[in-house]
Amino acid sequence: MVLSMWKSDEIQSQLAIIDGKKAPDIVIENATYLHSIFKKWMQGHIWIQGDRIVYVGDRMPAMLEGTERVDATGKKIVPGYIEPHVHPSQLYNPETFADYASRRGTTTFLSDNLTLFSVLDQQTAFTFIDQLNELPFSFYWWARVDSQTLLQNEKELFNPDSIAKWMERPDVLMTGELTGWPRLLRGDQNIMQSLIESKRLRKKIEGHFPGASERTLARMKLLGADGDHEAMTVEEVERRLQQGYAVTLRYSSIRPDLPDLLKGIVEKEWDVFDHLMMTTDGSTPAFYREGVMDQCIQVALDAGVSPIDAYQMASYNVARYYDITDLHSVIATGRYATVNFLEDEHNPVPTDVLSKGRWVLRDGQTSNVFQAVDWDAMPVFKLHYELTERDFTFSSSTGIQMVNDVITKAYESELDLSNPTIPSGDECYLMLLDKHGKWRINTMLKGFADNLQGFASSYSNTGDVLLIGQDWREMKRAFDEIKKIGGGMVLAENGAIIETLPLAVSGRMSDQPMEMIIEEELAMKKALEERGYAHGDAVYTLLFLQSVHLPYVRITPVGVFQVLKNERLIPNTER
């Protein structure tokens, strides 16, 4: 694989440096660096040409004319961090998130392809990936085999032939995450065919098995699952390790389990850190104010994990599992020149970051190198229809009651559902509207807010429009506003627009820097909290209202669905 990454003339140039006939681009002198294979700190000099390390050891180059010489005395150098489970379109987009993450030392993503797969034709999706590959950052991808909701065209969209074309790409390392595993157990042949192809191509299969019993884990292992990131207790970590799973520990905006998991593992004195990875699992923007994988490493250090094990969990363990150590996570000859400079091993926030031979952070100053992707080429979010009084017809008293951010159950509303306003209480009208205007689903939502007149969001699991509120006029006003701004989230009240969060990229992602997205997200969440939202993360609530990978009541394009019973409670209505 390595020789295919560099052209013949590049390799000849690299050899000329070793032979003393050419000067390298960069030499990091007097480096104390973490050698991932020996699992210890070593000293030496690191020679770099372009995006590749050409030598690490005691020698200095014979030629240094024009070389950038960096004295690393007093610093510790570690491989760039890898986030192995990224959902790269949680309001941010892959480029803005990578830009932000790289400045904190996370220089490689293994990313969910769901948005690109479902929104774009294959060639356009691959074009976007090729543009991302121009960045001083390493992008790898998943190949999804299900939508994690219920689509009317699920079988046509997620067909094995289309999925196989993704799997054939060398930068697609993983199949999954396997949110549709209950369908697989019921005999879904499309998913089974894709998993067989994944194994043939030697791609890892990532599960999504929250609360899974030992029996379920064993069955899914036999069906091909290699890893899982859903352990919420130390006992669940143990159960997965016993069944031979690779285990990724989670620290996210709705499941910040990592501190307790690591403390429990340390207390039990398990020597298993070589078999563990960590992830922030697609957290919403504000969660990243404290960093990305550097935040996870700090949690590990605080839990009593040794520094070397903590850094390995966020670099070498991932690279070894996905068989990319020939390029990543070993500071040695032939790998990408991707390293983080630290003040010391107890502070994972880097002072300098070199990614693929380019400085993304140098002496505390950031570089403006993340502008490779033409996001204007993404499909424009347009709503080509108006809401009418007829759309606000709520014919069923069955609704969805929130237990927490993600758990829901069915309930029966006793309200007069012909009344355009709900004067008080914690019930809201809930609508899912097809972005093309072909259908709608109307139901009730209990426990989301108690003083919310109108809220609209084009950010949803399917890219369709969610409307929530206690006043039909303000719900329509919010709808009209997201139509006007080209997608996003809008809060309407008393004849005015109170708060907006524009999502200019297909109504799903922002084109603004992470710092701005974080402020906009916090403002929207604060406004929702002031109107009664009392759960952990409103953005995730919007996603999970449609997500059928948990066995609760969901609103999907085919209707309100009781997942556990595989029962449709309310059908969709043609407009």
C-alpha angles and dihedrals in degrees: 000000000000097000090053090060095063130045122238094255091051091052091048089053090051091050090050089059091054089048092053094245097111137033120240121238095238135013119192103204129202092010123179100200139173112249104206097202097049089037092221142098115268135184128228148097124289118213118201133191116183107316096338137086106231099181142002121188147077097307128093120215118268089227124045104162108138092002119140104232117204119190108212096183110146094016132104116222123207134173117271112273122255125214103205099189113042129165095195100192106060092133089304120077127232094262098047091045092049091049091052095042094049092060088060093048102264102127104161131056130190097203140199111245095199097110095044091043096050101037103039138048112251098257093050091048091052090049090057090049090051089053091051089052089064089068124093087253137086118242122189125172148214126229108224119213098187138028097234087231134058114273126184089226097036096128093046094047098041098044119151094242094057092044091049091057088059092047091054091064112099091222091059103088103164141043116216147336082233101222092150095062094125088061089050091054088050089057106266102177096195093059091043091052091050092050091050089052090048091055091047089055091044095240119154117248115220118205130211103206112152112184092358117171123230088257093054092047091051092049092049091048089056089050090056109270112151103179145011136198100192102092108131099175136038088249090058090050089053092048092054095046090050090054091051099255125151102238125214114193117218133226107172142144092264100026109037091168099136100094094053093042093052094043089052093049091048091049091051089049093227112173093214105112092111087065098049133088132182135224142178088212101217099311121187117265101264091057088068095062085099094048139266121260090350085065091054092048090052090051089052092050091048090051091058099260112148113256094244093051090046093054093042091055088058097044128005097035090056094045092048093049092051093040097240100120088116086073108019145046101010116096094216142104117307099020129114112280093244115138141145124222114216133191086225138333092265093065112058094185103104126228090204133018126199113188121184088341096307127107112240091167123023124171089341093307121118125220124227097231103122102091105102104110126084099215090175086075090068115100112277117242107240130164107205097190144062128234114242133195088260091063090064094069114130106188100165127063091203111109145166119262119200116224092177138330093306110010116087138168137190121264138170118243119218094196125115097257093194090068112100091215136048104209097198145348136067098287123106135181111252126200133177111200125193109243088228093050097242100121145005138199120210124194142129131272120205123193099021098102141335103209106033117130102179136354129167131184133183086186102095140127092268102029091249122126124271118202120190128172153104098246122058093206093055092044088055090046090054090047092051091050096054086048089053097047096043099251139326138100123312134185117201128188138165094355096312141090107249103180137003134189107190118212103191096175104083091315089286108078138035122237092208127101117273093251091061094042090053092054093047092048093049091050092051093046091048090052091050092047090052087056095052108278102145105169129097106264124011093192091058090047088060090053096045094050085077103029114109096184087095117061099244140100113295139176109230137165090268094050142273105328135197098213100192092054094035087232130144109222099181124016124220118261125226113236 
